[in-house]
CSV table of C-alpha atoms in Angstrom, one decimal:
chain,number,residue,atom,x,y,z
A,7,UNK,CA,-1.0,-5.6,22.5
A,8,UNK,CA,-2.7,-3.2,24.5
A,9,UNK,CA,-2.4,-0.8,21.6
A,10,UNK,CA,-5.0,2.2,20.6
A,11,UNK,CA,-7.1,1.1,18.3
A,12,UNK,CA,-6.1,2.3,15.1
A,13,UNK,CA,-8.7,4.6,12.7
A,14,UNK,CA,-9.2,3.3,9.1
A,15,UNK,CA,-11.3,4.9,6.4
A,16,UNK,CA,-13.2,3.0,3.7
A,17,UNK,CA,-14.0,4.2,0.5
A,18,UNK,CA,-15.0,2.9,-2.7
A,19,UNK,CA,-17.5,3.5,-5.6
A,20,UNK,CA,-21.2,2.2,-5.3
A,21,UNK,CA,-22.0,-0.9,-5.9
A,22,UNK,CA,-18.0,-1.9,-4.8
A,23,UNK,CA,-19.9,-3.8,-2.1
A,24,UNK,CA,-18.6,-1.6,0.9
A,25,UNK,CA,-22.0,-2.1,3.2
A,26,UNK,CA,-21.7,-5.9,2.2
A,27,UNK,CA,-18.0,-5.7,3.2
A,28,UNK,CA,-18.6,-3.9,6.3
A,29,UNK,CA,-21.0,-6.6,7.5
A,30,UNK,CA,-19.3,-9.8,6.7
A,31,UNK,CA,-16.4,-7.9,8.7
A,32,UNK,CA,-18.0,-7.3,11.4
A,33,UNK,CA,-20.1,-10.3,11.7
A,34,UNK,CA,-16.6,-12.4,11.5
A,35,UNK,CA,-14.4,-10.3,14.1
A,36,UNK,CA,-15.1,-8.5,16.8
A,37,UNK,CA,-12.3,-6.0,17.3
A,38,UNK,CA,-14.2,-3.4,15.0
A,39,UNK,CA,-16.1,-0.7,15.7
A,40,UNK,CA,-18.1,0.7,12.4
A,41,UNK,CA,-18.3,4.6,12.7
A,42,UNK,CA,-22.0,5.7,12.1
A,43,UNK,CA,-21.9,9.0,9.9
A,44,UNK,CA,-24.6,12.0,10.5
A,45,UNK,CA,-26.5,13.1,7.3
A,46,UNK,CA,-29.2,15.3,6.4
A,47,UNK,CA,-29.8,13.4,3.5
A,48,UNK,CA,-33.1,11.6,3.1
A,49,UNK,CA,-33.2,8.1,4.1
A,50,UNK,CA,-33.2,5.0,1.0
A,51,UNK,CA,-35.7,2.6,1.2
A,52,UNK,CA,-34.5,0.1,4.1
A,53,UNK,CA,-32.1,2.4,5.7
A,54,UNK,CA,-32.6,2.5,9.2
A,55,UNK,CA,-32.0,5.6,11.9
A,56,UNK,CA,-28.6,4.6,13.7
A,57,UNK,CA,-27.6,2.2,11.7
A,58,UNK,CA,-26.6,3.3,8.2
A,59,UNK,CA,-26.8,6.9,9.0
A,60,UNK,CA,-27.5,9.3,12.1
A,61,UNK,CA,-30.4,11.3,9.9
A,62,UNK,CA,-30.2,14.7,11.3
A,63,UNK,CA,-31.9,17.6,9.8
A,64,UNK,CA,-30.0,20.7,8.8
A,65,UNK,CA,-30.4,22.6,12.0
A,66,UNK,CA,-28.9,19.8,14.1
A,67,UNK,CA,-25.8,19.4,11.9
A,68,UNK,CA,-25.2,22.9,11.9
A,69,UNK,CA,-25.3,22.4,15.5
A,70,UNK,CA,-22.7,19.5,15.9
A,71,UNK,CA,-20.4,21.7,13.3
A,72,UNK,CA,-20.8,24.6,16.2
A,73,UNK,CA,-19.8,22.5,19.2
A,74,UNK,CA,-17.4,20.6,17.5
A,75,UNK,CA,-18.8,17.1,17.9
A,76,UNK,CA,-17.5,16.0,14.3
A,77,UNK,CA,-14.3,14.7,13.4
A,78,UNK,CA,-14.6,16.0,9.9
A,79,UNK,CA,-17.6,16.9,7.8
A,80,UNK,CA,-18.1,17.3,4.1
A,81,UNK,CA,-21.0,18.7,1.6
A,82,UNK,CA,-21.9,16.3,-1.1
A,83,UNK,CA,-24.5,17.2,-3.7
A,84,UNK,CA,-26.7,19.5,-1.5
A,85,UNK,CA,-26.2,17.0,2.0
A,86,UNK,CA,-23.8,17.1,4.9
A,87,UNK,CA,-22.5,14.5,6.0
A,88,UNK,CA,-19.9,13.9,9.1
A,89,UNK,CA,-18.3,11.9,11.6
A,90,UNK,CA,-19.4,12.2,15.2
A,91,UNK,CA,-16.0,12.6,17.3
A,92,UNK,CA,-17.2,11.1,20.7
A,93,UNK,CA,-18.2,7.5,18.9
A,94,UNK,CA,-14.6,7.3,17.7
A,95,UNK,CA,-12.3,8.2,20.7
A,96,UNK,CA,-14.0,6.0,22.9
A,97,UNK,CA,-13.9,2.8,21.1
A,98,UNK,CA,-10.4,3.8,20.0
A,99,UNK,CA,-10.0,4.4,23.6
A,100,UNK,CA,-11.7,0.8,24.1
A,101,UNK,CA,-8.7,-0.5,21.8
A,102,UNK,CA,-11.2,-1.6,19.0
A,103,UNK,CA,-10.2,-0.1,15.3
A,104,UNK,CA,-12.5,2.2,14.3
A,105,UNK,CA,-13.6,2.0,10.9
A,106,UNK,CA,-15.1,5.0,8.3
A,107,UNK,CA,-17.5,4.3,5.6
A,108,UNK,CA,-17.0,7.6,4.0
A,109,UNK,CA,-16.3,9.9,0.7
A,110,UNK,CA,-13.4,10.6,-0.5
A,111,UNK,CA,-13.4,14.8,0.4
A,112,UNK,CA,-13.6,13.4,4.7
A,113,UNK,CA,-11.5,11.1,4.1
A,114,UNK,CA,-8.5,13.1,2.8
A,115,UNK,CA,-9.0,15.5,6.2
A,116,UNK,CA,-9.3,12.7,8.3
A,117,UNK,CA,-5.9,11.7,6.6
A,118,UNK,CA,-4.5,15.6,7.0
A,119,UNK,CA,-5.9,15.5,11.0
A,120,UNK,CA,-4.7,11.8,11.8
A,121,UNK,CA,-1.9,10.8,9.7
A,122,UNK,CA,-1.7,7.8,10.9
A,123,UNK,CA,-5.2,6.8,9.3
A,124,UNK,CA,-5.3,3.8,7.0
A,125,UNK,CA,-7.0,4.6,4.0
A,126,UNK,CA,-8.5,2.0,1.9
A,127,UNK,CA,-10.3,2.0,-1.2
A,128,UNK,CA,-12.5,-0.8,-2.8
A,129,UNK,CA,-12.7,-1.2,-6.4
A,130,UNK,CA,-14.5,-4.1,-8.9
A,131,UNK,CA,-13.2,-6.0,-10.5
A,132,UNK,CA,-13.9,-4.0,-13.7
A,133,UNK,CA,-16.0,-0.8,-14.7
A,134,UNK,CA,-18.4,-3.4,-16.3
A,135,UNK,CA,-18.9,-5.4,-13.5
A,136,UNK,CA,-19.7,-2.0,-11.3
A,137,UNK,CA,-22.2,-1.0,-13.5
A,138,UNK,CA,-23.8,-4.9,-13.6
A,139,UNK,CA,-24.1,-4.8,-10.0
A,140,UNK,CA,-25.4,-1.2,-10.1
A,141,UNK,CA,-28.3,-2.9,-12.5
A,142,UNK,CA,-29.2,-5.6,-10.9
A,143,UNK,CA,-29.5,-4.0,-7.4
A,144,UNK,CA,-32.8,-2.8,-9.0
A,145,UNK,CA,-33.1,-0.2,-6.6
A,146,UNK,CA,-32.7,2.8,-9.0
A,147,UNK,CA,-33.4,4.0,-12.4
A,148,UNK,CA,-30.8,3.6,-15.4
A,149,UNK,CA,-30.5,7.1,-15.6
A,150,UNK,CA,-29.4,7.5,-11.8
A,151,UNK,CA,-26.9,4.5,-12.0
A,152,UNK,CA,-25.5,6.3,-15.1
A,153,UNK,CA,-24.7,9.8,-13.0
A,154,UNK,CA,-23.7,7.2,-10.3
A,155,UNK,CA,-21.2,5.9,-12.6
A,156,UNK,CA,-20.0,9.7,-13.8
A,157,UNK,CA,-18.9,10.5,-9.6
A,158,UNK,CA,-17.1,7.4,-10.2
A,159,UNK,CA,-15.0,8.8,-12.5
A,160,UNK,CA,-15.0,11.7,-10.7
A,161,UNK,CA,-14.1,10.0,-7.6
A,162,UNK,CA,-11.5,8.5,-9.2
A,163,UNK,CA,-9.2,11.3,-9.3
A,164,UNK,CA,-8.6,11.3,-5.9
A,165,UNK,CA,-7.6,7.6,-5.1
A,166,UNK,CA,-4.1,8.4,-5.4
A,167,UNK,CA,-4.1,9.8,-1.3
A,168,UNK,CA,-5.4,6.3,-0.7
A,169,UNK,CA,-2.9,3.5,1.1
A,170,UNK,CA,-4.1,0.2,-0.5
A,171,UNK,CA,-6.4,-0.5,-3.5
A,172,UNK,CA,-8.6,-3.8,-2.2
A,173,UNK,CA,-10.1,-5.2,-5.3
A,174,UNK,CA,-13.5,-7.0,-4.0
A,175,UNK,CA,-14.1,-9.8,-6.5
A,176,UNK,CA,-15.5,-12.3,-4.2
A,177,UNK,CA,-17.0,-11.3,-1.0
A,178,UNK,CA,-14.9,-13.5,1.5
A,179,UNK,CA,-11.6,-12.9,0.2
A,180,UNK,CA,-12.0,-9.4,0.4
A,181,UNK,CA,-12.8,-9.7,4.0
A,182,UNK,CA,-9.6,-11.3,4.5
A,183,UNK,CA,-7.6,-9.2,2.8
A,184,UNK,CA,-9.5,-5.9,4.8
A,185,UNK,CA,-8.8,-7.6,7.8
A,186,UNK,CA,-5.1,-8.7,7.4
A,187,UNK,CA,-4.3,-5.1,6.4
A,188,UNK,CA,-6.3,-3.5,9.2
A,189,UNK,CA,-4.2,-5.6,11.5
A,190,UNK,CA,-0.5,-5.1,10.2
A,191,UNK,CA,-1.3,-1.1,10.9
A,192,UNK,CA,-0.9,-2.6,14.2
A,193,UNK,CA,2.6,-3.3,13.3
A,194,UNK,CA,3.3,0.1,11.5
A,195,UNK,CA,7.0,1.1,13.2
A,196,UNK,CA,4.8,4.5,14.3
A,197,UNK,CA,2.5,2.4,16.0
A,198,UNK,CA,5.3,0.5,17.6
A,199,UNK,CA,7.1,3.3,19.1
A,200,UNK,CA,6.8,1.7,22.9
A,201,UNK,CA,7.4,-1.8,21.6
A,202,UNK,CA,11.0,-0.2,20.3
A,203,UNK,CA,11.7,2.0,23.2
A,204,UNK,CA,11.2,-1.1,25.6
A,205,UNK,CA,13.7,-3.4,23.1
A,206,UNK,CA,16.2,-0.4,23.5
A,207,UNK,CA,16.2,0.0,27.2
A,208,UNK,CA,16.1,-4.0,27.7
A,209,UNK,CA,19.4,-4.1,25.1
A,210,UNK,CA,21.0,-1.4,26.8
A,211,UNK,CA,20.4,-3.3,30.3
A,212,UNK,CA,21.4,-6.5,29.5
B,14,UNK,CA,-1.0,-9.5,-11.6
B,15,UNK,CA,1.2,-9.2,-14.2
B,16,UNK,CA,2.9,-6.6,-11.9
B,17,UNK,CA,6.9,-6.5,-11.6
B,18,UNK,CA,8.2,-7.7,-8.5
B,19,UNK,CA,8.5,-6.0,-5.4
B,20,UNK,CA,11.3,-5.2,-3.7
B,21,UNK,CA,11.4,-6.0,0.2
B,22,UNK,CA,14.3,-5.6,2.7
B,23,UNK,CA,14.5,-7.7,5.8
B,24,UNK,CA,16.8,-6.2,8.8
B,25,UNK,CA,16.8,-7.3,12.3
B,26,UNK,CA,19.0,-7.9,15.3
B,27,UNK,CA,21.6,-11.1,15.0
B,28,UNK,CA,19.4,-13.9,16.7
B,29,UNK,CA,16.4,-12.6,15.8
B,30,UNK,CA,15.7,-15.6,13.5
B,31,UNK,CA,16.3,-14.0,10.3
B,32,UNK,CA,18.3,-17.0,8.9
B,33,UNK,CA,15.8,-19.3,9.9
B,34,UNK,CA,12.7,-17.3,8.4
B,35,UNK,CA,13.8,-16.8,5.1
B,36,UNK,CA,14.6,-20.4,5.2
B,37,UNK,CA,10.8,-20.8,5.9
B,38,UNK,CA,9.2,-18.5,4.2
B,39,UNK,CA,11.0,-19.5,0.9
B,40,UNK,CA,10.2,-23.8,1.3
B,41,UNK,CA,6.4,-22.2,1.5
B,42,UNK,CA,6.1,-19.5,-1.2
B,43,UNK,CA,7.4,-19.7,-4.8
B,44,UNK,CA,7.6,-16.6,-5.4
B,45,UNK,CA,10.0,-14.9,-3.4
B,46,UNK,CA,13.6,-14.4,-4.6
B,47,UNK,CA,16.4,-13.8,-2.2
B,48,UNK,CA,18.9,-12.0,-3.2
B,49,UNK,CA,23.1,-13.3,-1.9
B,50,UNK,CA,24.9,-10.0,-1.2
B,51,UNK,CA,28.8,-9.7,-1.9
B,52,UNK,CA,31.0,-9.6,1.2
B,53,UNK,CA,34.2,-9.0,1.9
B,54,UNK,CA,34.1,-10.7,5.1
B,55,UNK,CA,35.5,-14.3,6.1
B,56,UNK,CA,32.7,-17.0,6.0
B,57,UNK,CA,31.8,-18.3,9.5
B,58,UNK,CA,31.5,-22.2,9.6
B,59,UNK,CA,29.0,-23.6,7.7
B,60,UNK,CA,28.4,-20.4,5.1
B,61,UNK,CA,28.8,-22.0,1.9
B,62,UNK,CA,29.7,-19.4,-1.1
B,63,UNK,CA,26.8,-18.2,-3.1
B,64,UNK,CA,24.5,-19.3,-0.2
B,65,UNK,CA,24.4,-17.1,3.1
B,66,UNK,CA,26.8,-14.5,0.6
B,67,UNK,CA,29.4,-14.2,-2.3
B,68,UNK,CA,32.5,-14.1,-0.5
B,69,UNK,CA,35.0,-11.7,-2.4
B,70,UNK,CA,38.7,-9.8,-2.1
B,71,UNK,CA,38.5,-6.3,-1.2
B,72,UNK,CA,39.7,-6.0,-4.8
B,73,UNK,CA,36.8,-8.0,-6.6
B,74,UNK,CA,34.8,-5.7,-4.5
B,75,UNK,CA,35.9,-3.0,-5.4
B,76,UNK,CA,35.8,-3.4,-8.8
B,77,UNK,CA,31.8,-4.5,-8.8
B,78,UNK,CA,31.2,-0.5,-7.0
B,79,UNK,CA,33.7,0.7,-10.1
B,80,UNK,CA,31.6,-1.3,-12.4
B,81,UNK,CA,28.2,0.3,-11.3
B,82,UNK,CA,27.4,-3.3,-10.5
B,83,UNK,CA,25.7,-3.4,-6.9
B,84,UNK,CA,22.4,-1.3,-5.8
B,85,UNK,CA,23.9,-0.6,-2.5
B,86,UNK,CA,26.7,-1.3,-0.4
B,87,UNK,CA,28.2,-0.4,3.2
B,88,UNK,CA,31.2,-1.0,5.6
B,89,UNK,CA,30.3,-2.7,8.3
B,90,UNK,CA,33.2,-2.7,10.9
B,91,UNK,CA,36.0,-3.4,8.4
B,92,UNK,CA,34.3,-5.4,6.0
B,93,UNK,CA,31.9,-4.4,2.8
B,94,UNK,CA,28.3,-5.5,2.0
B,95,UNK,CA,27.2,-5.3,-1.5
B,96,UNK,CA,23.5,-5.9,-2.7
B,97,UNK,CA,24.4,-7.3,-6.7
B,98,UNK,CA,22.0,-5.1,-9.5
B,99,UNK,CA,21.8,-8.3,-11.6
B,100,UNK,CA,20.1,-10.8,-10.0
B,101,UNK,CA,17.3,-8.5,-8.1
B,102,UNK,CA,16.6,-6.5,-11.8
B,103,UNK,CA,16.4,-10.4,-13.3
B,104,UNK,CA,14.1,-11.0,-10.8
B,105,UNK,CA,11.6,-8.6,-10.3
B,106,UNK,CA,11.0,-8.5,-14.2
B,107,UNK,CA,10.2,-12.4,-14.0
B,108,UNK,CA,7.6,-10.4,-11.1
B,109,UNK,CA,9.4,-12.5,-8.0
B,110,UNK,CA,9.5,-10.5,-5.2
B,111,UNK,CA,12.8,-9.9,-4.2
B,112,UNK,CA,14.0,-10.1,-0.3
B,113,UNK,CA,17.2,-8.2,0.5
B,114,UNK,CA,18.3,-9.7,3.7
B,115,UNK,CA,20.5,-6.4,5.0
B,116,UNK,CA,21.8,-4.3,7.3
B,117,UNK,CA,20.3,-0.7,8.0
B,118,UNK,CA,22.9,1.1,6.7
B,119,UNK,CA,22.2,-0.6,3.1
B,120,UNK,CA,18.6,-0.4,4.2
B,121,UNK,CA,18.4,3.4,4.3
B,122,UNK,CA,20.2,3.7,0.7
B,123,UNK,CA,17.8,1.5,-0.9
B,124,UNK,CA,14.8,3.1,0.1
B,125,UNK,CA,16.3,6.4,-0.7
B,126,UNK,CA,16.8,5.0,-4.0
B,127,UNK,CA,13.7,3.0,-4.3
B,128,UNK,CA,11.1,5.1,-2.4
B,129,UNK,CA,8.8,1.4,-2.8
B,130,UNK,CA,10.7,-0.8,-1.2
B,131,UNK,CA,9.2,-2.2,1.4
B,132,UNK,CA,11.0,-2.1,4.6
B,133,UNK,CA,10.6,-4.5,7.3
B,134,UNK,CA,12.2,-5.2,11.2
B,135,UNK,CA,12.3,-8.5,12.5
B,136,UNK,CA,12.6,-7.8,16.4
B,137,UNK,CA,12.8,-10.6,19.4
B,138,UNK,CA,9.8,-10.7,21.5
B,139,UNK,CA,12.2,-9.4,24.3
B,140,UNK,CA,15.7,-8.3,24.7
B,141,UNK,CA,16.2,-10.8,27.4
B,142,UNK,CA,14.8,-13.8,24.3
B,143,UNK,CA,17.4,-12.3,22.1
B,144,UNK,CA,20.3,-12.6,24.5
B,145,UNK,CA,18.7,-16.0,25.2
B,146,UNK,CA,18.6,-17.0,21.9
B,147,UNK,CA,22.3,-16.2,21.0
B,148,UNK,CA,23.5,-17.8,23.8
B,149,UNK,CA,21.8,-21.0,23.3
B,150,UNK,CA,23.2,-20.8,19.5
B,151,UNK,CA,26.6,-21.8,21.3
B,152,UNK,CA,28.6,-20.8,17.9
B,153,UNK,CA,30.5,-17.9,19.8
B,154,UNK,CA,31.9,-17.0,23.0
B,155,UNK,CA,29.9,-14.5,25.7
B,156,UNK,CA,32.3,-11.4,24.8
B,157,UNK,CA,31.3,-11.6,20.7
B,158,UNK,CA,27.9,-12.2,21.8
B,159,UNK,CA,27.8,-8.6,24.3
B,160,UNK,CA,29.5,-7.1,21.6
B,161,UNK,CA,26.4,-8.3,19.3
B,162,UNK,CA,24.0,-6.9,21.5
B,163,UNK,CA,25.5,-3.7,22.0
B,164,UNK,CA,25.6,-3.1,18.3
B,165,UNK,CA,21.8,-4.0,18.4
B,166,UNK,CA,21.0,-1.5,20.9
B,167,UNK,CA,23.0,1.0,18.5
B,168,UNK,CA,20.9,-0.1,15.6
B,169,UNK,CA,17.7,0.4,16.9
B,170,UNK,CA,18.4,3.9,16.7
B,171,UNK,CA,17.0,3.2,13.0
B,172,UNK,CA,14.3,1.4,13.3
B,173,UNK,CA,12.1,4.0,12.8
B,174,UNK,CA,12.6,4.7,9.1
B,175,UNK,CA,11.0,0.9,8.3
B,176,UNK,CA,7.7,0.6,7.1
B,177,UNK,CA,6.7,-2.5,9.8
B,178,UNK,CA,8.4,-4.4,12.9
B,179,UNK,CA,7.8,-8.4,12.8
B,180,UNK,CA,7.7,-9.7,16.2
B,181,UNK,CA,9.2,-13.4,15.8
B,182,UNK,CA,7.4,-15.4,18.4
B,183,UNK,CA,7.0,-18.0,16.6
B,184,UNK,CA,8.2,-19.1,13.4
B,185,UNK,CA,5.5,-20.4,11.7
B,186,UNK,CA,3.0,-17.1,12.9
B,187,UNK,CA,6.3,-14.9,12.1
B,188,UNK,CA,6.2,-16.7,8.2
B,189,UNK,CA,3.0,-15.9,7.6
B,190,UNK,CA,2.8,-12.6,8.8
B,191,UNK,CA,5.5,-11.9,6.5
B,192,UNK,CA,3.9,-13.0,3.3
B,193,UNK,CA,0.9,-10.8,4.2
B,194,UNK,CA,3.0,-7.9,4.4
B,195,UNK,CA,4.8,-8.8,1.3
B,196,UNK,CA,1.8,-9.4,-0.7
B,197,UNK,CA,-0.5,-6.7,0.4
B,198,UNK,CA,2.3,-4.3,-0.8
B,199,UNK,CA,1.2,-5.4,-4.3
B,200,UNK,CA,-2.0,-3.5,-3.9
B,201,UNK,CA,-0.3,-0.1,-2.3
B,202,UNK,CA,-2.1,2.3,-4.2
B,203,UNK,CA,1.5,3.4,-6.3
B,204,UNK,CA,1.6,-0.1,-7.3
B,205,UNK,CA,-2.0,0.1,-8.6
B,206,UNK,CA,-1.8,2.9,-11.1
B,207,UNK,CA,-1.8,0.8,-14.1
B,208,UNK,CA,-5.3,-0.6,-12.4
B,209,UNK,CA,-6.6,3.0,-11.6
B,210,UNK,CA,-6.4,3.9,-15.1
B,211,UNK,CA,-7.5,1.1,-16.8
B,212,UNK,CA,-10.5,1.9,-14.0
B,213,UNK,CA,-10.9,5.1,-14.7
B,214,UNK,CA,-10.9,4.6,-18.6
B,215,UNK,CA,-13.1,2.1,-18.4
B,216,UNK,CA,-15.7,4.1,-16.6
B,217,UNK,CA,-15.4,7.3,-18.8
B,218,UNK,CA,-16.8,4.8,-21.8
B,219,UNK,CA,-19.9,3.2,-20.2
């Protein structure tokens, strides 16, 4: 293959299951590289430094804004939160596919920047079932699930951009069907450019 | 689902294996529709009528493109190639998904018509593999064969406006890949509105 990697965004509302995704993908292949974003947002309960998130205060994100070390960067709320560039290009560079856990606003100029970018979104099965698994996370308060549920909506109007809508109703099946359509990018005609100039040169020698 | 059928074209170089993966792919899958085009052409041994194409006059031709009766059509050297509206509209609303089997010419005017469709190029690993391949066929002399190739070198000036290029290796591989493809282009995110809304409805009355 010896391609690139290729650069793929996910996206999806909470409680789609995207960190459960992530994992299971990553734990079952190895040609992935999972894009750590930089936030000044306070740390959840269990979220660990370099591993969710790069927590940065406000200072240092200003500073990464200034020397150009993100990719793309978007406010949410009253938090920042961006992609470092350097991550990226070099396990591109590696030929692993880069994937972006990330909002909707980064997502659409990572999509402007890179156009070659596939864009995913994850969906439930049903509203209801988002807001069951909201619940039963038991993490946060009804009334915080509910304005949760409200950026959904919001969110919503956006998905349109997106390439493929990947509806996660059971955990390893979604997996599968990320994975399979991470790999036929690989395939894209635009990503087979050299493949086709090499056919055409071999045709025209024969 | 309960989605119509898509609508999928399948070009690629003579000896690529075409023939022989749509043979496949339909003995696997049930839900795949090919769709015979209309031909002016002589049948080569062993085409049966209605099979590998409907074989018509110039005049019963003619009067299918008077009659508004075929999606597409193109000369190809002398002869005409017809994609019949019927069948493929029959089809797709009983949600098969229907496989045009075409050349680039029709390929270009169905994707101009039907900004969905998905388009796909079956390629030879190599050029040397095609050449190999046609040979080995041993249904027509060296000079028809050179000819053959030639025209695939001018074709793959093309290539570029499909949507993916299937390397046939081997078959079974090659099969599968295709029915990924196929089926992930259910969940393109235009193929999803109906989803999207019921989604976005849904979350607006929690």
């Amino acid at each position: 293959m010896n391609q690139q990697g290729i650069l793929v965004v996910i996206s999806g509302f909470s409680g789609a299951g995207k960190g459960t995704l992530m994992k299971a993908l990553m734990e079952k292949y190895d040609n992935y590289a999972l894009s750590v974003s930089a936030t000044t947002r306070q740390p959840r309960a269990g979220e660990v430094d370099g591993r969710e998130y790069f927590f940065v205060s406000q200072e240092h994100f200003k500073s990464m804004v200034e020397n150009d070390a993100l990719i793309e960067y978007a406010q949410y709320v009253e938090n920042f939160y961006g992609t470092p560039k350097d991550y990226v290009e070099k396990q591109r560079e590696a030929g692993k596919d880069v994937i972006l856990e990330i909002e909707i606003q980064g997502a659409l100029k990572i999509k402007k920047k890179f156009p070659e970018t596939l864009l995913l979104f994850v969906m439930p099965p049903s509203a209801e079932e988002l807001k069951r698994r909201l619940v039963s996370r038991g993490t946060e308060p009804l009334e915080v699930i509910e304005a949760r549920l409200k950026r959904a909506a919001e969110e919503a109007v956006g998905i349109e951009a997106y390439d493929y809508i990947v509806i996660n109703d059971t955990i390893d099946t979604c997996v599968e069907e990320l994975h399979q359509l991470i790999q036929a990018q690989h395939n894209k005609t635009s990503n087979r450019l050299d493949f086709i100039n090499e056919m055409r040169k071999g045709l025209s020698q024969l």
